[in-house]
């Protein structure tokens, strides 16, 4: 039996060898695959690349000011004029006399980066004329975004004046003022000393200027001014100073008596919680300029 199997195996081996030599042996999967027919040629559509968008050139900025450029040295430090930092605002001022209506152009530019004040040019035009009626060259102590011009009758003479914020601290603000001069027919710089007042407001019912000044977190004072014989005169002061060391609190009032400010009310305690209701009411009465003490 084993001999028979050996003969059959030898025959199979011989047959396989013959097939291999004749090229009829088993093929691999790659050899058995049909050759790929060449694709029929046809014209391909031309691909036109999308052109990159051409950026629209930005228009050249119209020069607003002819400002000097360069470096200046102040107190040993270098400062730089930067025309791009200039601001330009336009206002209308109707003086209210039936004759004068101005277009005001306010332009500011400063020294960078360490400047405190900025140059401010105020140019006045009348009607459609581009010929300046008046030019004021001054300065300002706030950044352009805080600049704002206010039109108001500041000396209660019936003509409009103007002012703008000049500097600002944590609690107190100071302004620059320009008053309409009827005779000169132009604006003149603060002849009264209004710029020395802190946080002023103008009360047209009693023709008084009220100034509020904070001396500390808890302390401060209110002052009232009126125009007497053409001069800005303080006619009343109500204060509430607060001291820490030693701790004390005071309420006081000063009134204009015979041309002088005199203390007409004052009370002091070791704490602001010790004031009586009567003391507080008496203190608040002095906020009325028509009040001059108990009858």
PDB file of C-alpha atoms in Angstrom:
ATOM      1  CA  UNK A   1       0.000   0.000   0.000  1.00  0.00           C
ATOM      2  CA  UNK A   2       2.758   2.408   0.884  1.00  0.00           C
ATOM      3  CA  UNK A   3       4.558   1.605  -2.293  1.00  0.00           C
ATOM      4  CA  UNK A   4       1.454   2.440  -4.311  1.00  0.00           C
ATOM      5  CA  UNK A   5       1.155   5.818  -2.605  1.00  0.00           C
ATOM      6  CA  UNK A   6       4.765   6.569  -3.361  1.00  0.00           C
ATOM      7  CA  UNK A   7       4.326   5.816  -7.069  1.00  0.00           C
ATOM      8  CA  UNK A   8       1.226   8.104  -7.269  1.00  0.00           C
ATOM      9  CA  UNK A   9       3.063  10.952  -5.522  1.00  0.00           C
ATOM     10  CA  UNK A  10       6.025  10.687  -7.846  1.00  0.00           C
ATOM     11  CA  UNK A  11       3.724  10.812 -10.857  1.00  0.00           C
ATOM     12  CA  UNK A  12       1.993  13.936  -9.565  1.00  0.00           C
ATOM     13  CA  UNK A  13       5.317  15.646  -8.936  1.00  0.00           C
ATOM     14  CA  UNK A  14       6.460  14.862 -12.490  1.00  0.00           C
ATOM     15  CA  UNK A  15       3.240  16.197 -13.982  1.00  0.00           C
ATOM     16  CA  UNK A  16       3.541  19.447 -12.023  1.00  0.00           C
ATOM     17  CA  UNK A  17       7.118  19.901 -13.112  1.00  0.00           C
ATOM     18  CA  UNK A  18       6.152  19.516 -16.740  1.00  0.00           C
ATOM     19  CA  UNK A  19       3.345  22.053 -16.495  1.00  0.00           C
ATOM     20  CA  UNK A  20       5.646  24.581 -14.878  1.00  0.00           C
ATOM     21  CA  UNK A  21       8.273  24.224 -17.567  1.00  0.00           C
ATOM     22  CA  UNK A  22       5.637  24.688 -20.277  1.00  0.00           C
ATOM     23  CA  UNK A  23       4.358  27.955 -18.745  1.00  0.00           C
ATOM     24  CA  UNK A  24       1.058  26.489 -17.737  1.00  0.00           C
ATOM     25  CA  UNK A  25       1.595  26.652 -14.044  1.00  0.00           C
ATOM     26  CA  UNK A  26      -0.778  28.405 -11.581  1.00  0.00           C
ATOM     27  CA  UNK A  27      -0.872  32.206 -11.858  1.00  0.00           C
ATOM     28  CA  UNK A  28      -0.966  34.832  -9.138  1.00  0.00           C
ATOM     29  CA  UNK A  29      -3.952  37.070  -8.653  1.00  0.00           C
ATOM     30  CA  UNK A  30      -2.048  40.012 -10.197  1.00  0.00           C
ATOM     31  CA  UNK A  31      -1.227  37.940 -13.329  1.00  0.00           C
ATOM     32  CA  UNK A  32      -4.820  36.733 -13.718  1.00  0.00           C
ATOM     33  CA  UNK A  33      -6.346  40.199 -13.812  1.00  0.00           C
ATOM     34  CA  UNK A  34      -7.298  41.495 -17.231  1.00  0.00           C
ATOM     35  CA  UNK A  35      -5.152  44.294 -18.613  1.00  0.00           C
ATOM     36  CA  UNK A  36      -6.753  47.721 -18.296  1.00  0.00           C
ATOM     37  CA  UNK A  37      -7.907  49.050 -21.622  1.00  0.00           C
ATOM     38  CA  UNK A  38      -6.577  52.449 -22.555  1.00  0.00           C
ATOM     39  CA  UNK A  39      -9.202  55.169 -22.071  1.00  0.00           C
ATOM     40  CA  UNK A  40     -10.603  56.687 -25.217  1.00  0.00           C
ATOM     41  CA  UNK A  41      -9.018  60.127 -25.475  1.00  0.00           C
ATOM     42  CA  UNK A  42     -11.417  63.149 -25.349  1.00  0.00           C
ATOM     43  CA  UNK A  43     -10.761  66.844 -24.810  1.00  0.00           C
ATOM     44  CA  UNK A  44     -10.713  67.851 -21.179  1.00  0.00           C
ATOM     45  CA  UNK A  45     -12.259  71.196 -20.225  1.00  0.00           C
ATOM     46  CA  UNK A  46      -9.658  73.797 -19.554  1.00  0.00           C
ATOM     47  CA  UNK A  47      -9.434  74.773 -15.895  1.00  0.00           C
ATOM     48  CA  UNK A  48      -9.179  78.472 -15.427  1.00  0.00           C
ATOM     49  CA  UNK A  49      -7.938  79.278 -11.938  1.00  0.00           C
ATOM     50  CA  UNK A  50     -10.048  81.751 -10.021  1.00  0.00           C
ATOM     51  CA  UNK A  51      -8.054  84.960  -9.801  1.00  0.00           C
ATOM     52  CA  UNK A  52      -7.309  86.260  -6.349  1.00  0.00           C
ATOM     53  CA  UNK A  53      -9.407  89.295  -5.481  1.00  0.00           C
ATOM     54  CA  UNK A  54      -7.597  92.525  -6.013  1.00  0.00           C
ATOM     55  CA  UNK A  55      -7.716  94.493  -2.782  1.00  0.00           C
ATOM     56  CA  UNK A  56      -9.433  97.827  -3.061  1.00  0.00           C
ATOM     57  CA  UNK A  57      -6.873 100.450  -2.232  1.00  0.00           C
ATOM     58  CA  UNK A  58      -7.794 102.528   0.777  1.00  0.00           C
ATOM     59  CA  UNK A  59      -8.174 106.185  -0.022  1.00  0.00           C
ATOM     60  CA  UNK A  60      -5.433 108.387   1.197  1.00  0.00           C
ATOM     61  CA  UNK A  61      -6.581 110.195   4.321  1.00  0.00           C
ATOM     62  CA  UNK A  62      -7.224 113.839   3.779  1.00  0.00           C
ATOM     63  CA  UNK A  63      -4.739 115.722   5.887  1.00  0.00           C
ATOM     64  CA  UNK A  64      -6.740 117.487   8.528  1.00  0.00           C
ATOM     65  CA  UNK A  65      -3.928 119.489  10.016  1.00  0.00           C
ATOM     66  CA  UNK A  66      -0.551 120.657   8.947  1.00  0.00           C
ATOM     67  CA  UNK A  67       1.174 119.620  12.146  1.00  0.00           C
ATOM     68  CA  UNK A  68       4.893 119.455  12.731  1.00  0.00           C
ATOM     69  CA  UNK A  69       6.443 116.039  13.019  1.00  0.00           C
ATOM     70  CA  UNK A  70       9.578 115.203  14.848  1.00  0.00           C
ATOM     71  CA  UNK A  71      11.053 115.038  18.305  1.00  0.00           C
ATOM     72  CA  UNK A  72      11.252 117.687  20.947  1.00  0.00           C
ATOM     73  CA  UNK A  73      12.997 117.457  24.290  1.00  0.00           C
ATOM     74  CA  UNK A  74      11.244 118.666  27.417  1.00  0.00           C
ATOM     75  CA  UNK A  75      12.857 118.295  30.823  1.00  0.00           C
ATOM     76  CA  UNK A  76      15.322 115.805  29.385  1.00  0.00           C
ATOM     77  CA  UNK A  77      12.621 113.548  27.908  1.00  0.00           C
ATOM     78  CA  UNK A  78      11.818 113.019  24.257  1.00  0.00           C
ATOM     79  CA  UNK A  79       8.305 113.655  23.011  1.00  0.00           C
ATOM     80  CA  UNK A  80       6.929 113.016  19.554  1.00  0.00           C
ATOM     81  CA  UNK A  81       4.321 114.857  17.547  1.00  0.00           C
ATOM     82  CA  UNK A  82       1.931 112.423  15.939  1.00  0.00           C
ATOM     83  CA  UNK A  83      -0.531 114.007  13.498  1.00  0.00           C
ATOM     84  CA  UNK A  84      -2.592 110.800  13.437  1.00  0.00           C
ATOM     85  CA  UNK A  85      -3.555 111.461  17.039  1.00  0.00           C
ATOM     86  CA  UNK A  86      -5.332 114.684  16.119  1.00  0.00           C
ATOM     87  CA  UNK A  87      -9.052 114.972  16.840  1.00  0.00           C
ATOM     88  CA  UNK A  88     -11.488 117.184  14.990  1.00  0.00           C
ATOM     89  CA  UNK A  89     -14.900 118.247  16.322  1.00  0.00           C
ATOM     90  CA  UNK A  90     -17.389 120.790  15.015  1.00  0.00           C
ATOM     91  CA  UNK A  91     -19.891 122.774  17.067  1.00  0.00           C
ATOM     92  CA  UNK A  92     -22.432 125.526  16.484  1.00  0.00           C
ATOM     93  CA  UNK A  93     -22.569 128.454  18.885  1.00  0.00           C
ATOM     94  CA  UNK A  94     -25.516 130.814  18.691  1.00  0.00           C
ATOM     95  CA  UNK A  95     -24.517 133.751  20.868  1.00  0.00           C
ATOM     96  CA  UNK A  96     -28.173 134.639  21.286  1.00  0.00           C
ATOM     97  CA  UNK A  97     -27.899 138.308  20.395  1.00  0.00           C
ATOM     98  CA  UNK A  98     -29.680 137.826  17.086  1.00  0.00           C
ATOM     99  CA  UNK A  99     -26.526 138.645  15.141  1.00  0.00           C
ATOM    100  CA  UNK A 100     -23.791 136.085  15.705  1.00  0.00           C
ATOM    101  CA  UNK A 101     -23.967 132.363  14.946  1.00  0.00           C
ATOM    102  CA  UNK A 102     -20.598 130.651  14.708  1.00  0.00           C
ATOM    103  CA  UNK A 103     -19.343 127.346  13.441  1.00  0.00           C
ATOM    104  CA  UNK A 104     -16.544 126.260  15.734  1.00  0.00           C
ATOM    105  CA  UNK A 105     -13.930 123.726  14.708  1.00  0.00           C
ATOM    106  CA  UNK A 106     -11.979 122.299  17.634  1.00  0.00           C
ATOM    107  CA  UNK A 107      -8.788 120.443  16.704  1.00  0.00           C
ATOM    108  CA  UNK A 108      -6.400 118.914  19.212  1.00  0.00           C
ATOM    109  CA  UNK A 109      -3.052 117.172  18.799  1.00  0.00           C
ATOM    110  CA  UNK A 110      -0.482 116.189  21.355  1.00  0.00           C
ATOM    111  CA  UNK A 111       2.947 114.991  22.294  1.00  0.00           C
ATOM    112  CA  UNK A 112       3.232 111.238  22.566  1.00  0.00           C
ATOM    113  CA  UNK A 113       3.569 109.053  24.490  1.00  0.00           C
ATOM    114  CA  UNK A 114       4.205 110.983  27.691  1.00  0.00           C
ATOM    115  CA  UNK A 115       2.177 114.133  27.199  1.00  0.00           C
ATOM    116  CA  UNK A 116      -0.207 115.576  29.745  1.00  0.00           C
ATOM    117  CA  UNK A 117      -1.550 118.542  27.809  1.00  0.00           C
ATOM    118  CA  UNK A 118      -2.437 118.609  24.152  1.00  0.00           C
ATOM    119  CA  UNK A 119      -2.468 121.523  21.770  1.00  0.00           C
ATOM    120  CA  UNK A 120      -5.990 122.760  21.092  1.00  0.00           C
ATOM    121  CA  UNK A 121      -6.945 125.095  18.261  1.00  0.00           C
ATOM    122  CA  UNK A 122     -10.409 126.672  18.223  1.00  0.00           C
ATOM    123  CA  UNK A 123     -11.347 128.251  14.893  1.00  0.00           C
ATOM    124  CA  UNK A 124     -14.538 130.258  14.463  1.00  0.00           C
ATOM    125  CA  UNK A 125     -16.344 130.777  11.156  1.00  0.00           C
ATOM    126  CA  UNK A 126     -19.491 132.751  10.470  1.00  0.00           C
ATOM    127  CA  UNK A 127     -22.029 131.698   7.864  1.00  0.00           C
ATOM    128  CA  UNK A 128     -20.588 129.732   4.936  1.00  0.00           C
ATOM    129  CA  UNK A 129     -17.338 131.640   4.918  1.00  0.00           C
ATOM    130  CA  UNK A 130     -14.110 129.699   5.292  1.00  0.00           C
ATOM    131  CA  UNK A 131     -12.333 132.814   6.478  1.00  0.00           C
ATOM    132  CA  UNK A 132     -11.804 132.537  10.240  1.00  0.00           C
ATOM    133  CA  UNK A 133     -13.439 135.180  12.371  1.00  0.00           C
ATOM    134  CA  UNK A 134     -11.380 134.220  15.421  1.00  0.00           C
ATOM    135  CA  UNK A 135      -8.673 131.669  16.210  1.00  0.00           C
ATOM    136  CA  UNK A 136      -7.805 130.602  19.766  1.00  0.00           C
ATOM    137  CA  UNK A 137      -4.678 128.522  20.347  1.00  0.00           C
ATOM    138  CA  UNK A 138      -4.618 126.932  23.783  1.00  0.00           C
ATOM    139  CA  UNK A 139      -4.264 123.473  25.340  1.00  0.00           C
ATOM    140  CA  UNK A 140      -6.261 120.704  26.960  1.00  0.00           C
ATOM    141  CA  UNK A 141      -5.432 118.135  29.625  1.00  0.00           C
ATOM    142  CA  UNK A 142      -7.664 115.185  28.667  1.00  0.00           C
ATOM    143  CA  UNK A 143      -7.562 112.570  25.912  1.00  0.00           C
ATOM    144  CA  UNK A 144      -9.530 113.241  22.715  1.00  0.00           C
ATOM    145  CA  UNK A 145     -12.336 110.817  23.597  1.00  0.00           C
ATOM    146  CA  UNK A 146     -13.115 112.883  26.715  1.00  0.00           C
ATOM    147  CA  UNK A 147     -13.218 116.220  24.943  1.00  0.00           C
ATOM    148  CA  UNK A 148     -16.608 117.875  24.875  1.00  0.00           C
ATOM    149  CA  UNK A 149     -17.572 121.495  24.484  1.00  0.00           C
ATOM    150  CA  UNK A 150     -20.525 122.990  26.364  1.00  0.00           C
ATOM    151  CA  UNK A 151     -22.449 126.122  25.357  1.00  0.00           C
ATOM    152  CA  UNK A 152     -24.094 128.026  28.229  1.00  0.00           C
ATOM    153  CA  UNK A 153     -24.618 131.535  29.564  1.00  0.00           C
ATOM    154  CA  UNK A 154     -21.890 131.521  32.200  1.00  0.00           C
ATOM    155  CA  UNK A 155     -22.139 135.080  33.491  1.00  0.00           C
ATOM    156  CA  UNK A 156     -25.928 135.455  33.214  1.00  0.00           C
ATOM    157  CA  UNK A 157     -25.806 138.378  30.779  1.00  0.00           C
ATOM    158  CA  UNK A 158     -28.086 136.800  28.185  1.00  0.00           C
ATOM    159  CA  UNK A 159     -25.295 135.819  25.756  1.00  0.00           C
ATOM    160  CA  UNK A 160     -23.987 132.324  25.256  1.00  0.00           C
ATOM    161  CA  UNK A 161     -20.444 131.421  26.275  1.00  0.00           C
ATOM    162  CA  UNK A 162     -18.655 128.084  26.114  1.00  0.00           C
ATOM    163  CA  UNK A 163     -16.381 125.863  28.180  1.00  0.00           C
ATOM    164  CA  UNK A 164     -14.764 122.438  27.962  1.00  0.00           C
ATOM    165  CA  UNK A 165     -13.304 119.873  30.353  1.00  0.00           C
ATOM    166  CA  UNK A 166      -9.661 120.720  30.896  1.00  0.00           C
ATOM    167  CA  UNK A 167      -8.557 118.155  33.492  1.00  0.00           C
ATOM    168  CA  UNK A 168     -10.120 115.466  35.616  1.00  0.00           C
ATOM    169  CA  UNK A 169      -9.019 113.753  38.816  1.00  0.00           C
ATOM    170  CA  UNK A 170     -10.551 111.018  40.917  1.00  0.00           C
ATOM    171  CA  UNK A 171     -13.311 113.268  42.245  1.00  0.00           C
ATOM    172  CA  UNK A 172     -12.721 116.811  40.995  1.00  0.00           C
ATOM    173  CA  UNK A 173     -13.017 118.283  37.506  1.00  0.00           C
ATOM    174  CA  UNK A 174     -11.711 121.566  36.151  1.00  0.00           C
ATOM    175  CA  UNK A 175     -12.872 123.388  33.025  1.00  0.00           C
ATOM    176  CA  UNK A 176     -11.588 126.085  30.680  1.00  0.00           C
ATOM    177  CA  UNK A 177     -13.994 128.957  30.016  1.00  0.00           C
ATOM    178  CA  UNK A 178     -14.477 131.519  27.251  1.00  0.00           C
ATOM    179  CA  UNK A 179     -16.892 134.437  27.650  1.00  0.00           C
ATOM    180  CA  UNK A 180     -18.563 136.406  24.871  1.00  0.00           C
ATOM    181  CA  UNK A 181     -17.389 140.014  24.935  1.00  0.00           C
ATOM    182  CA  UNK A 182     -20.168 142.195  23.521  1.00  0.00           C
ATOM    183  CA  UNK A 183     -17.931 145.141  22.761  1.00  0.00           C
ATOM    184  CA  UNK A 184     -15.120 143.186  21.108  1.00  0.00           C
ATOM    185  CA  UNK A 185     -17.630 140.801  19.471  1.00  0.00           C
ATOM    186  CA  UNK A 186     -15.457 137.795  20.196  1.00  0.00           C
ATOM    187  CA  UNK A 187     -14.791 135.246  22.929  1.00  0.00           C
ATOM    188  CA  UNK A 188     -12.261 136.079  25.625  1.00  0.00           C
ATOM    189  CA  UNK A 189     -10.562 133.689  28.021  1.00  0.00           C
ATOM    190  CA  UNK A 190     -12.117 133.430  31.497  1.00  0.00           C
ATOM    191  CA  UNK A 191     -12.037 136.972  32.924  1.00  0.00           C
ATOM    192  CA  UNK A 192     -13.690 135.845  36.181  1.00  0.00           C
ATOM    193  CA  UNK A 193     -11.544 132.977  37.468  1.00  0.00           C
ATOM    194  CA  UNK A 194     -14.119 130.246  36.814  1.00  0.00           C
ATOM    195  CA  UNK A 195     -11.332 127.819  35.915  1.00  0.00           C
ATOM    196  CA  UNK A 196     -10.299 127.705  39.578  1.00  0.00           C
ATOM    197  CA  UNK A 197     -13.622 126.184  40.627  1.00  0.00           C
ATOM    198  CA  UNK A 198     -14.077 122.441  41.079  1.00  0.00           C
ATOM    199  CA  UNK A 199     -17.069 120.624  39.580  1.00  0.00           C
ATOM    200  CA  UNK A 200     -19.064 123.801  38.862  1.00  0.00           C
ATOM    201  CA  UNK A 201     -22.720 124.026  37.873  1.00  0.00           C
ATOM    202  CA  UNK A 202     -24.626 127.136  36.829  1.00  0.00           C
ATOM    203  CA  UNK A 203     -27.983 127.886  38.472  1.00  0.00           C
ATOM    204  CA  UNK A 204     -29.874 130.294  36.221  1.00  0.00           C
ATOM    205  CA  UNK A 205     -32.797 130.629  38.646  1.00  0.00           C
ATOM    206  CA  UNK A 206     -30.700 132.334  41.320  1.00  0.00           C
ATOM    207  CA  UNK A 207     -27.864 133.502  39.017  1.00  0.00           C
ATOM    208  CA  UNK A 208     -25.264 131.618  41.016  1.00  0.00           C
ATOM    209  CA  UNK A 209     -22.374 129.276  40.298  1.00  0.00           C
ATOM    210  CA  UNK A 210     -22.169 126.268  42.599  1.00  0.00           C
ATOM    211  CA  UNK A 211     -18.868 124.492  43.158  1.00  0.00           C
ATOM    212  CA  UNK A 212     -18.528 121.170  44.914  1.00  0.00           C
ATOM    213  CA  UNK A 213     -15.159 120.036  46.209  1.00  0.00           C
ATOM    214  CA  UNK A 214     -14.351 116.661  47.777  1.00  0.00           C
ATOM    215  CA  UNK A 215     -11.556 116.717  50.360  1.00  0.00           C
ATOM    216  CA  UNK A 216     -11.689 113.002  51.265  1.00  0.00           C
ATOM    217  CA  UNK A 217     -13.934 109.974  50.940  1.00  0.00           C
ATOM    218  CA  UNK A 218     -16.301 111.431  53.540  1.00  0.00           C
ATOM    219  CA  UNK A 219     -15.455 115.127  53.541  1.00  0.00           C
ATOM    220  CA  UNK A 220     -16.125 117.992  51.184  1.00  0.00           C
ATOM    221  CA  UNK A 221     -17.736 121.383  50.737  1.00  0.00           C
ATOM    222  CA  UNK A 222     -20.222 123.312  48.614  1.00  0.00           C
ATOM    223  CA  UNK A 223     -19.539 126.917  47.615  1.00  0.00           C
ATOM    224  CA  UNK A 224     -21.820 129.417  45.891  1.00  0.00           C
ATOM    225  CA  UNK A 225     -20.577 132.331  43.785  1.00  0.00           C
ATOM    226  CA  UNK A 226     -22.384 135.316  42.338  1.00  0.00           C
ATOM    227  CA  UNK A 227     -21.284 138.168  40.116  1.00  0.00           C
ATOM    228  CA  UNK A 228     -21.064 141.334  42.214  1.00  0.00           C
ATOM    229  CA  UNK A 229     -19.888 144.510  40.488  1.00  0.00           C
ATOM    230  CA  UNK A 230     -18.563 142.427  37.609  1.00  0.00           C
ATOM    231  CA  UNK A 231     -16.523 140.090  39.829  1.00  0.00           C
ATOM    232  CA  UNK A 232     -17.146 136.455  40.732  1.00  0.00           C
ATOM    233  CA  UNK A 233     -17.650 136.543  44.505  1.00  0.00           C
ATOM    234  CA  UNK A 234     -18.092 133.687  46.954  1.00  0.00           C
ATOM    235  CA  UNK A 235     -21.283 134.321  48.941  1.00  0.00           C
ATOM    236  CA  UNK A 236     -21.771 131.040  50.833  1.00  0.00           C
ATOM    237  CA  UNK A 237     -19.805 127.944  51.877  1.00  0.00           C
ATOM    238  CA  UNK A 238     -21.237 124.807  53.520  1.00  0.00           C
ATOM    239  CA  UNK A 239     -18.625 122.257  54.554  1.00  0.00           C
ATOM    240  CA  UNK A 240     -18.444 118.885  56.237  1.00  0.00           C
ATOM    241  CA  UNK A 241     -14.759 118.067  56.870  1.00  0.00           C
ATOM    242  CA  UNK A 242     -13.911 114.698  58.386  1.00  0.00           C
ATOM    243  CA  UNK A 243     -10.656 113.987  60.214  1.00  0.00           C
ATOM    244  CA  UNK A 244      -9.254 110.527  60.962  1.00  0.00           C
ATOM    245  CA  UNK A 245      -6.535 111.078  63.542  1.00  0.00           C
ATOM    246  CA  UNK A 246      -7.951 112.056  65.905  1.00  0.00           C
ATOM    247  CA  UNK A 247     -11.358 111.281  64.535  1.00  0.00           C
ATOM    248  CA  UNK A 248     -13.686 114.253  64.307  1.00  0.00           C
ATOM    249  CA  UNK A 249     -16.530 115.471  62.110  1.00  0.00           C
ATOM    250  CA  UNK A 250     -17.694 119.032  61.589  1.00  0.00           C
ATOM    251  CA  UNK A 251     -20.606 120.807  59.960  1.00  0.00           C
ATOM    252  CA  UNK A 252     -20.122 124.508  59.240  1.00  0.00           C
ATOM    253  CA  UNK A 253     -21.529 127.349  57.162  1.00  0.00           C
ATOM    254  CA  UNK A 254     -19.993 130.661  56.088  1.00  0.00           C
ATOM    255  CA  UNK A 255     -21.971 133.600  54.795  1.00  0.00           C
ATOM    256  CA  UNK A 256     -20.977 136.830  53.090  1.00  0.00           C
ATOM    257  CA  UNK A 257     -21.429 139.524  55.716  1.00  0.00           C
ATOM    258  CA  UNK A 258     -20.294 143.112  55.088  1.00  0.00           C
ATOM    259  CA  UNK A 259     -18.165 141.972  52.191  1.00  0.00           C
ATOM    260  CA  UNK A 260     -16.429 139.155  54.124  1.00  0.00           C
ATOM    261  CA  UNK A 261     -17.086 135.443  54.573  1.00  0.00           C
ATOM    262  CA  UNK A 262     -17.863 134.817  58.232  1.00  0.00           C
ATOM    263  CA  UNK A 263     -18.637 131.576  60.040  1.00  0.00           C
ATOM    264  CA  UNK A 264     -22.309 131.648  60.955  1.00  0.00           C
ATOM    265  CA  UNK A 265     -22.789 128.022  61.955  1.00  0.00           C
ATOM    266  CA  UNK A 266     -20.421 125.334  63.234  1.00  0.00           C
ATOM    267  CA  UNK A 267     -20.722 122.149  65.260  1.00  0.00           C
ATOM    268  CA  UNK A 268     -18.102 119.403  65.823  1.00  0.00           C
ATOM    269  CA  UNK A 269     -18.353 115.864  67.182  1.00  0.00           C
ATOM    270  CA  UNK A 270     -15.951 112.954  67.482  1.00  0.00           C
ATOM    271  CA  UNK A 271     -18.013 111.027  64.920  1.00  0.00           C
ATOM    272  CA  UNK A 272     -20.395 111.907  62.100  1.00  0.00           C
ATOM    273  CA  UNK A 273     -23.005 109.685  63.771  1.00  0.00           C
ATOM    274  CA  UNK A 274     -23.295 112.059  66.752  1.00  0.00           C
ATOM    275  CA  UNK A 275     -24.930 114.968  64.951  1.00  0.00           C
ATOM    276  CA  UNK A 276     -28.438 115.610  66.213  1.00  0.00           C
ATOM    277  CA  UNK A 277     -31.369 115.940  63.881  1.00  0.00           C
ATOM    278  CA  UNK A 278     -31.686 119.619  64.751  1.00  0.00           C
ATOM    279  CA  UNK A 279     -28.015 120.243  63.926  1.00  0.00           C
ATOM    280  CA  UNK A 280     -28.325 118.549  60.546  1.00  0.00           C
ATOM    281  CA  UNK A 281     -31.509 120.466  59.688  1.00  0.00           C
ATOM    282  CA  UNK A 282     -29.888 123.788  60.589  1.00  0.00           C
ATOM    283  CA  UNK A 283     -26.852 122.945  58.475  1.00  0.00           C
ATOM    284  CA  UNK A 284     -29.008 122.106  55.438  1.00  0.00           C
ATOM    285  CA  UNK A 285     -30.934 125.388  55.754  1.00  0.00           C
ATOM    286  CA  UNK A 286     -27.755 127.208  54.758  1.00  0.00           C
ATOM    287  CA  UNK A 287     -27.928 125.579  51.329  1.00  0.00           C
ATOM    288  CA  UNK A 288     -30.638 128.149  50.560  1.00  0.00           C
ATOM    289  CA  UNK A 289     -28.981 131.463  49.676  1.00  0.00           C
ATOM    290  CA  UNK A 290     -32.058 133.337  50.901  1.00  0.00           C
ATOM    291  CA  UNK A 291     -31.519 131.946  54.388  1.00  0.00           C
ATOM    292  CA  UNK A 292     -29.359 134.017  56.709  1.00  0.00           C
ATOM    293  CA  UNK A 293     -29.947 132.460  60.109  1.00  0.00           C
ATOM    294  CA  UNK A 294     -32.794 131.974  62.529  1.00  0.00           C
ATOM    295  CA  UNK A 295     -34.968 135.008  63.157  1.00  0.00           C
TER     296      UNK A 295
END
